[in-house]
Short mmCIF file of C-alpha atoms and ligand atoms in Angstrom, two decimals:
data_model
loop_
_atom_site.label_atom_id
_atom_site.label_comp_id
_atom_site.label_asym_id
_atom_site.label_seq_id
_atom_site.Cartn_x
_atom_site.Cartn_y
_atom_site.Cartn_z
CA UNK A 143 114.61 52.18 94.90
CA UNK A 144 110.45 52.45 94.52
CA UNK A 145 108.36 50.41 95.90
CA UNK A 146 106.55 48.37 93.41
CA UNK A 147 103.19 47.08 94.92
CA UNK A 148 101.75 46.87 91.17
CA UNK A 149 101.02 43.16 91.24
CA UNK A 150 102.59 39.79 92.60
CA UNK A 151 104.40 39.38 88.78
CA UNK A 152 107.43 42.09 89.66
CA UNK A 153 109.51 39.97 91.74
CA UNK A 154 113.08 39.01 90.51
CA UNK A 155 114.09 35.22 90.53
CA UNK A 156 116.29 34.81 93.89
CA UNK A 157 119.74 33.59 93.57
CA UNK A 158 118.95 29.79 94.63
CA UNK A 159 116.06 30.11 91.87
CA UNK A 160 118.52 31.70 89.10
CA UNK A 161 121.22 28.36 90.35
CA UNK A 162 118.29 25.81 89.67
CA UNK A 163 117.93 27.14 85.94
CA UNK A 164 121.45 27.14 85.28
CA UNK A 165 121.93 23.48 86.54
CA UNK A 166 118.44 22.07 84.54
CA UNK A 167 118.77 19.25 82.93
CA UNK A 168 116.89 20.26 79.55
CA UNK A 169 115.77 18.16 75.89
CA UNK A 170 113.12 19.32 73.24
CA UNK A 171 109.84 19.87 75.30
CA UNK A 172 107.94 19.84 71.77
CA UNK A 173 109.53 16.43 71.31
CA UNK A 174 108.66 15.62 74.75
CA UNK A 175 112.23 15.42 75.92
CA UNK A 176 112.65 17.92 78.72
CA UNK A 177 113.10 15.85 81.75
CA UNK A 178 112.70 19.29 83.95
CA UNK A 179 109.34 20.45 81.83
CA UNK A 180 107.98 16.61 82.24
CA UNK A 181 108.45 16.38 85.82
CA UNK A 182 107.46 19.72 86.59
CA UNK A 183 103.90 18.92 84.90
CA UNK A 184 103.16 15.58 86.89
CA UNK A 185 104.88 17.22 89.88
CA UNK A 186 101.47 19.76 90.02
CA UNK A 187 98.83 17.60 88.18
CA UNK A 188 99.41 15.07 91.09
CA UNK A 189 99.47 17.86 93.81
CA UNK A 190 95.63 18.58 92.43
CA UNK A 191 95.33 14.76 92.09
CA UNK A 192 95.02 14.76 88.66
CA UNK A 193 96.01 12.92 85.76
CA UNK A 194 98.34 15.12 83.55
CA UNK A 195 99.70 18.68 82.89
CA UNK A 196 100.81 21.19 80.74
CA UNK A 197 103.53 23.72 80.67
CA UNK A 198 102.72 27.17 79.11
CA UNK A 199 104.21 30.49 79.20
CA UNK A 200 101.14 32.56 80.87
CA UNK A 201 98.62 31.98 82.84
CA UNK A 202 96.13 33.08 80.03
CA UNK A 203 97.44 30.33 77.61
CA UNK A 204 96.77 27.88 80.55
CA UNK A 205 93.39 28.93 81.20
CA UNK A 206 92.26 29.45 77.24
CA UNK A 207 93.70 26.10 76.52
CA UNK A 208 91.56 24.44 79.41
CA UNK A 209 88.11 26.74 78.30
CA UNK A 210 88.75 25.63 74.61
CA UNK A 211 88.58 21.86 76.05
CA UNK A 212 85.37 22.19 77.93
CA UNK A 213 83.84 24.43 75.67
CA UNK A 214 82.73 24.07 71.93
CA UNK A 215 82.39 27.12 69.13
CA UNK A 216 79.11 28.58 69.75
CA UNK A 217 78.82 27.09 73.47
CA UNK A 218 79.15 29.21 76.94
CA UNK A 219 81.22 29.42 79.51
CA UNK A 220 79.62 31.31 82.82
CA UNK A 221 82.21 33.47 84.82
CA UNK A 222 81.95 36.06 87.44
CA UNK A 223 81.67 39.95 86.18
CA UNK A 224 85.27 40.78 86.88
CA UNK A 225 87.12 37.65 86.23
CA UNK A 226 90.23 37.41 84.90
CA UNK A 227 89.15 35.15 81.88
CA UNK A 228 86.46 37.59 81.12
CA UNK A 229 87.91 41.01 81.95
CA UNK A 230 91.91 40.69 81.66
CA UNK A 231 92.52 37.65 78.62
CA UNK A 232 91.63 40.68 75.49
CA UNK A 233 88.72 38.45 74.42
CA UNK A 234 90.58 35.37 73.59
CA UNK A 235 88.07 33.09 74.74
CA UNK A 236 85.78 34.74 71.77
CA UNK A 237 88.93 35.38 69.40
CA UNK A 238 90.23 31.80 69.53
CA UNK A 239 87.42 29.46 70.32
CA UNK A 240 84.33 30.61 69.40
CA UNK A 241 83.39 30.88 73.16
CA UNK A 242 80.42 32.84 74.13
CA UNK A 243 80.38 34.36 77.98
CA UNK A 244 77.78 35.26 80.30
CA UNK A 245 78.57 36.48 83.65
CA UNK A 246 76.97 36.83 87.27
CA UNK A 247 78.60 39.94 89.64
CA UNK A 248 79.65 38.30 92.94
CA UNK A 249 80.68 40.90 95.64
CA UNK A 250 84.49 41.30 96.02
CA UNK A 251 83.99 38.18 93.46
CA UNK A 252 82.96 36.12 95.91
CA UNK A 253 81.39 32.62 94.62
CA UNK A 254 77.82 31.73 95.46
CA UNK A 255 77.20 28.65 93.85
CA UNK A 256 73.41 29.29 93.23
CA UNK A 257 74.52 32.87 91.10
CA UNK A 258 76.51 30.76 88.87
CA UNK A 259 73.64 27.47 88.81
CA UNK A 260 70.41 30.49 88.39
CA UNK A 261 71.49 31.70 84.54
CA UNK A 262 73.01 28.42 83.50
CA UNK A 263 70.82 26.85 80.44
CA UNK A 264 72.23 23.84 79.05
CA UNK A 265 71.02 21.84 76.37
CA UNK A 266 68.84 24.60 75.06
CA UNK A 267 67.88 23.47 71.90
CA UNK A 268 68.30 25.47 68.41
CA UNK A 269 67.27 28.95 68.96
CA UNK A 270 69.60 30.10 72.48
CA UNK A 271 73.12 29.47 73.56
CA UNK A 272 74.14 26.18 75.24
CA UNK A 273 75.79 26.38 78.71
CA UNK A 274 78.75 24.18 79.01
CA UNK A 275 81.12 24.94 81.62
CA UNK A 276 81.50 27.44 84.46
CA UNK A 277 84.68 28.87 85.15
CA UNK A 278 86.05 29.48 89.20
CA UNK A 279 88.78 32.07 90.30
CA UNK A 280 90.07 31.30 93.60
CA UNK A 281 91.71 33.63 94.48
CA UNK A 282 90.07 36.52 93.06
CA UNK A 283 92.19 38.82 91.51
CA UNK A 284 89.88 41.98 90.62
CA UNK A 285 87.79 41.12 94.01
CA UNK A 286 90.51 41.83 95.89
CA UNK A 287 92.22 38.44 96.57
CA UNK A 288 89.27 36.70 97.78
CA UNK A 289 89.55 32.90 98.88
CA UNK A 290 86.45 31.20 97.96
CA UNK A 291 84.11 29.00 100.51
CA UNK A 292 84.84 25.11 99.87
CA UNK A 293 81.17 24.55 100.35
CA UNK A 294 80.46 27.24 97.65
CA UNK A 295 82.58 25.40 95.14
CA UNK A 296 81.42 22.22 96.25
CA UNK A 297 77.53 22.97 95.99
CA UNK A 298 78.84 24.18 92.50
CA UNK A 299 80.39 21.16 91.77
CA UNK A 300 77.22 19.41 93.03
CA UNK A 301 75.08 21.63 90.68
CA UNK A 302 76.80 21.49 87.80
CA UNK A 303 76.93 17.77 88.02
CA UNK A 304 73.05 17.94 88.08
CA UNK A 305 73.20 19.68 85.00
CA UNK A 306 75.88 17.98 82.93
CA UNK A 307 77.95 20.86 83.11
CA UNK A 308 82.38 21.26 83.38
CA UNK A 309 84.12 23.36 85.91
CA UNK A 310 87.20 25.36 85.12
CA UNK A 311 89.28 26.95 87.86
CA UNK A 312 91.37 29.69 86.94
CA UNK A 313 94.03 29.21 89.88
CA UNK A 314 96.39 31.35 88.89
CA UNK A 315 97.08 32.58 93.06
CA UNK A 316 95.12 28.92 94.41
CA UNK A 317 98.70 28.76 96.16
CA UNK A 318 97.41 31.95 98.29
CA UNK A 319 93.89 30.75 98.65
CA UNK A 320 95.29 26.93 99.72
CA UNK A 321 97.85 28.64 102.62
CA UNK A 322 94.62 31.31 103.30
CA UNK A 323 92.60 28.54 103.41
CA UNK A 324 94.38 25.45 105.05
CA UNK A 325 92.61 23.64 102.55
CA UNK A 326 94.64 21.10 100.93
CA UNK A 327 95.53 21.66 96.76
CA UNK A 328 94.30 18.02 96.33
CA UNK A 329 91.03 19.20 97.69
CA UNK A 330 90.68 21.79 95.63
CA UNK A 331 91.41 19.61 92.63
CA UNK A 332 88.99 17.26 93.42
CA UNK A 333 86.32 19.87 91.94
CA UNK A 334 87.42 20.65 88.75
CA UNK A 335 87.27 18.86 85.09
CA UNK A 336 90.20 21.55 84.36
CA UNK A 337 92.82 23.81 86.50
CA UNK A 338 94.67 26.82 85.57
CA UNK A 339 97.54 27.77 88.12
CA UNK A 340 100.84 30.43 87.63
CA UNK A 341 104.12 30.13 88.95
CA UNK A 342 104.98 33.49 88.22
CA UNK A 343 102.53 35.50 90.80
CA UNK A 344 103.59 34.75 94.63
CA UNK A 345 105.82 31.83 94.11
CA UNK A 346 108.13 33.88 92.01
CA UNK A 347 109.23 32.49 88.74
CA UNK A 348 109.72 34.60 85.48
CA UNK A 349 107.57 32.59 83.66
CA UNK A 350 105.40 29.42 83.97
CA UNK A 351 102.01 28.30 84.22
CA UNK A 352 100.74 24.48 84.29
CA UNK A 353 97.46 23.66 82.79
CA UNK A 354 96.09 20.43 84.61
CA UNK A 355 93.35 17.91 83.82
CA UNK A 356 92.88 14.36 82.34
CA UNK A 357 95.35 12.68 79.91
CA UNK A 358 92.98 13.39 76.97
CA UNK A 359 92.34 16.53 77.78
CA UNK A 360 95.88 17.50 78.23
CA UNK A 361 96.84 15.47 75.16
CA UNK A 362 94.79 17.82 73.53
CA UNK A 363 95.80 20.84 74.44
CA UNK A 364 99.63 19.93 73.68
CA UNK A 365 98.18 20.20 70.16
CA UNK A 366 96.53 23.34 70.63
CA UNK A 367 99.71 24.89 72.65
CA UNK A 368 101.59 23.93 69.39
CA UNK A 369 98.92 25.15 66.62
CA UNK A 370 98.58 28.83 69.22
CA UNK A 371 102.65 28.88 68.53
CA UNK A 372 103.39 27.83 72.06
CA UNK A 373 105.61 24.68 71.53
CA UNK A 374 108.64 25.62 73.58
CA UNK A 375 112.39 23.61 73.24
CA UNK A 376 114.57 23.47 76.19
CA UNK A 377 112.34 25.30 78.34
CA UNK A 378 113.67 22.87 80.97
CA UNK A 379 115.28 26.38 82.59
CA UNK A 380 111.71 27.78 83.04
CA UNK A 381 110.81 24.67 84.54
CA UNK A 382 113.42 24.46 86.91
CA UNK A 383 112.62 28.02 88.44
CA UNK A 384 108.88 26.37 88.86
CA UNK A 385 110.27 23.69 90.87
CA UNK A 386 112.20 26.20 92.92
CA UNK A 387 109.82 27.64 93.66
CA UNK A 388 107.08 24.95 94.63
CA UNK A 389 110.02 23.94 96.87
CA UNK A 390 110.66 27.47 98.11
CA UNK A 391 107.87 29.64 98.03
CA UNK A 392 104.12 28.13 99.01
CA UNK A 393 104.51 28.31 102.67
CA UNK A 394 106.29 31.73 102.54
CA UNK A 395 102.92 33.22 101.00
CA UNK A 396 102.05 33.79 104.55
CA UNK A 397 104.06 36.70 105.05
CA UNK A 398 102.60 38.44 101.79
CA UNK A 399 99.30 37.79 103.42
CA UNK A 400 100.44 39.08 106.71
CA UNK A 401 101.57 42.76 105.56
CA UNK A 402 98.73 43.08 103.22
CA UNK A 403 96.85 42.64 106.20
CA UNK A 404 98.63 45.11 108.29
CA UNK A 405 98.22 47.49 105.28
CA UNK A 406 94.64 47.30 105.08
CA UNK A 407 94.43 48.30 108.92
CA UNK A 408 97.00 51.39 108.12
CA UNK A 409 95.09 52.50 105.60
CA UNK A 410 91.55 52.17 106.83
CA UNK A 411 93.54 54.19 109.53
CA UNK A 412 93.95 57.04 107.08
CA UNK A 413 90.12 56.87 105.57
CA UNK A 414 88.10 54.23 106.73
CA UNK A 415 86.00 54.04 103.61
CA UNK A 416 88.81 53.25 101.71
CA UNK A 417 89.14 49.73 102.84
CA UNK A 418 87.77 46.99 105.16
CA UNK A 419 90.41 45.60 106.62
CA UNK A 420 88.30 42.46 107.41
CA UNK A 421 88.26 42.22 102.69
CA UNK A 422 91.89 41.44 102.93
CA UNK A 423 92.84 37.87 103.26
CA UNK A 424 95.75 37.51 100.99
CA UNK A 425 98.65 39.07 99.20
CA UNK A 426 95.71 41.88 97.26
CA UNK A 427 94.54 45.19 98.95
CA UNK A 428 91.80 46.58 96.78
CA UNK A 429 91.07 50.55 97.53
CA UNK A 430 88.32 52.31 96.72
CA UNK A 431 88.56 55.82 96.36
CA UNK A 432 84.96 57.03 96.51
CA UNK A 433 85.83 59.55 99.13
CA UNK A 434 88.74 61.20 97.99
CA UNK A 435 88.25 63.72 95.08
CA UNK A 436 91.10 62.06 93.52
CA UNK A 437 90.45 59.21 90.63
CA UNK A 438 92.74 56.24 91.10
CA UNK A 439 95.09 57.14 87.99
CA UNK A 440 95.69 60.87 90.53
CA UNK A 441 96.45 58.73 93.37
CA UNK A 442 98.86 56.37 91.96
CA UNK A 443 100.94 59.27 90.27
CA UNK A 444 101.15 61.01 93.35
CA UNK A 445 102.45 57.81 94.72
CA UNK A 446 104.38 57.08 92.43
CA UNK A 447 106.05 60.56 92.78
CA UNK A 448 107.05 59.67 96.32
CA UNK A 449 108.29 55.80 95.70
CA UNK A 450 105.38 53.70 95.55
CA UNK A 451 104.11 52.51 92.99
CA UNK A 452 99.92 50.65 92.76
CA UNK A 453 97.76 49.68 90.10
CA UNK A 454 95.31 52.31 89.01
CA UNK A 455 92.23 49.67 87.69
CA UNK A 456 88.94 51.17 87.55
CA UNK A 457 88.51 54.77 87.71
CA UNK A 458 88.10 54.69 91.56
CA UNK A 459 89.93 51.54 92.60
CA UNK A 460 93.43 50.95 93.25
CA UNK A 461 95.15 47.76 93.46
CA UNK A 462 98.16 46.86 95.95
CA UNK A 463 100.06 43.46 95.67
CA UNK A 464 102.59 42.24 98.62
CA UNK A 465 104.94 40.19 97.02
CA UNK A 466 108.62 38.10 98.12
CA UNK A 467 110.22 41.47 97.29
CA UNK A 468 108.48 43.44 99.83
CA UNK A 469 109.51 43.77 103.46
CA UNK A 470 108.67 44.91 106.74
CA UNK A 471 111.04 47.85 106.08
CA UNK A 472 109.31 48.87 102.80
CA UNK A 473 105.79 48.22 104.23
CA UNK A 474 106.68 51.55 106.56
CA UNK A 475 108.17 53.74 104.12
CA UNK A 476 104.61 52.75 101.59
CA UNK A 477 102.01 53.65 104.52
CA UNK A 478 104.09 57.20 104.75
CA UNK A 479 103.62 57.38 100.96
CA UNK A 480 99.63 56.36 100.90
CA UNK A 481 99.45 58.64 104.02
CA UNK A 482 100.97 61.54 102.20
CA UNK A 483 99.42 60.74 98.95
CA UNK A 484 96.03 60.74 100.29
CA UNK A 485 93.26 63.40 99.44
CA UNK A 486 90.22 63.20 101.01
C1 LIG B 594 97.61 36.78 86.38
C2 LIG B 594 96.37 36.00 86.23
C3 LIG B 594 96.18 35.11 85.16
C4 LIG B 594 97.21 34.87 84.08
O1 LIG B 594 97.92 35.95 83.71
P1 LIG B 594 99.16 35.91 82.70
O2 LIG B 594 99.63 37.31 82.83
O3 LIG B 594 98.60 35.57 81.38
O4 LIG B 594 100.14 34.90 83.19
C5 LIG B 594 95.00 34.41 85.11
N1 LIG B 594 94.07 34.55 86.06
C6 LIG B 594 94.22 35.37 87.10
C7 LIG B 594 93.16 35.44 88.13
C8 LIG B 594 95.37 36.13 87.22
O5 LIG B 594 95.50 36.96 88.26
#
């Protein structure tokens, strides 16, 4: 059996998870009906401390249909260079609303709240582009799983209030970033005019995310969900596996951030420029290959060859992912592989 260190997403739904769908209650969600779907929404708006939430299949729905709330046709959103809602979401925040981006480069995508605050320009009249909201990632996913400061996003917070602007957190792995962190999901929450987070990464459901903010908001983007084709029925057994695993699964995260720890410090044993072990603070181990004549796409065939397979993203980087599915066991046999694999 390979090792699939790809991404968080490959996990299979555990036995207790696959009983909790087959025993969900379930109604017509699009009617409002599913008492599994309805419970599962408040359940996580009031673990942020917010007012309401909204089921969708993916985590880009979630965070698209919070942008398209905060942001008008024409307006901007400010993210960091290799966010997911710039980089990874095909556009859609152009395609679908009319959203114009501009981006600052945070290292490892770390926030500083005065990159974001330094190009924002709201209110700015006829002739230039309007900022209206700035979007968060926490953790972040192309940085390398990166947990960002509380005082960052609070000076942020601070900031944008100044200038009458909305934050958006895409929290797609805040689950890792809140056991990282110690920092309590209601803290978090307190930030944010809108919340993206997935139940399919580390907590290991097929499919679920829950986009969170204020009734109107939310009311709102049930209409939007519908109009994008995203109205589901008795999606009650989706549901279900979210509760599972919000029951299950957030504490565990610890041992995913564990091993990709132990990982990094293998594999800065093999080259020590291909990662600082001191980077890695959750499930993500980012390598950079800027010493080895291979590119990334070379490295992850070879392997792959051997049983293990990573995320080729950038022509140099690689991306590993420790996930529920991955073991002490398995963590050997992949530092063999990257050992083996590994030209310098
Ligand atoms: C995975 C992810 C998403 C959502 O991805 P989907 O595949 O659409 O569910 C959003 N933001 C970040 C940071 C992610 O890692």
């Amino acid at each position: 059996m390979a090792i699939d260190l790809r991404s968080d997403t490959v996990t299979q739904p555990s036995k207790g998870m696959r009983d909790a769908i087959a025993s969900a209650p379930v109604g017509d969600d699009v009617y409002g009906d599913d008492p599994t779907v309805n419970s599962l929404e408040e359940r996580v708006a009031q673990l942020f401390g917010k007012e309401a939430g909204l089921f969708a299949p993916t985590g880009s729905l979630a965070n698209q249909l919070a942008i398209r709330m905060l942001v008008a046709p024409g307006e901007e959103l400010l993210a960091e260079t290799n966010s997911h809602i710039v980089r990874a979401e095909l556009g859609a925040a152009a395609v679908f609303s009319g959203i114009t981006t501009r981006t600052w480069p945070g290292e490892h995508g770390l926030l500083k709240a005065s990159d974001a605050l330094e190009i924002a320009r709201p209110n700015s009249g006829p002739y230039l582009v309007s900022t209206t909201a700035i979007a968060v990632e926490n953790t972040h996913n192309f940085g390398g799983g990166t947990v960002q400061p509380i005082s960052e996003i609070a000076a942020l917070r601070k900031g944008a209030d100044e200038l009458g602007l909305t934050l958006h957190l895409d929290g797609a792995r805040i689950w890792n970033a809140h056991v990282a962190s110690g920092i309590a999901l209601s803290e978090y929450g307190k930030y944010f005019d809108t919340i993206s987070v997935c139940l399919s990464k580390g907590l290991g459901a097929p499919v679920g995310s829950i986009m969170i903010s204020t009734k109107e908001r939310v009311t709102k983007a049930r209409v939007w969900r519908k109009r994008y084709g995203a109205g589901m029925r008795q999606v009650g057994v989706l549901a279900a596996a979210g509760h599972y695993a919000l029951d299950n699964n957030i504490e565990r995260l610890a041992d995913d951030h564990r091993r990709a720890k132990e990982l990094a410090v293998a594999i800065a044993a093999i080259d020590s420029r291909l990662i600082d072990p001191a980077t890695v603070t959750t499930n993500i181990v980012g390598l950079d290959l800027a010493s080895s004549s291979l590119s990334a796409s070379e490295f992850a065939q070879r392997c792959r060859d051997s049983g293990l397979w990573l995320s080729a993203l950038g022509p140099k980087y690689v991306r590993l992912v420790t996930h529920m599915d991955f073991d002490d066991a398995q963590q050997e046999q992949a530092v063999e592989i990257l050992k083996k694999s590994f030209v310098a």
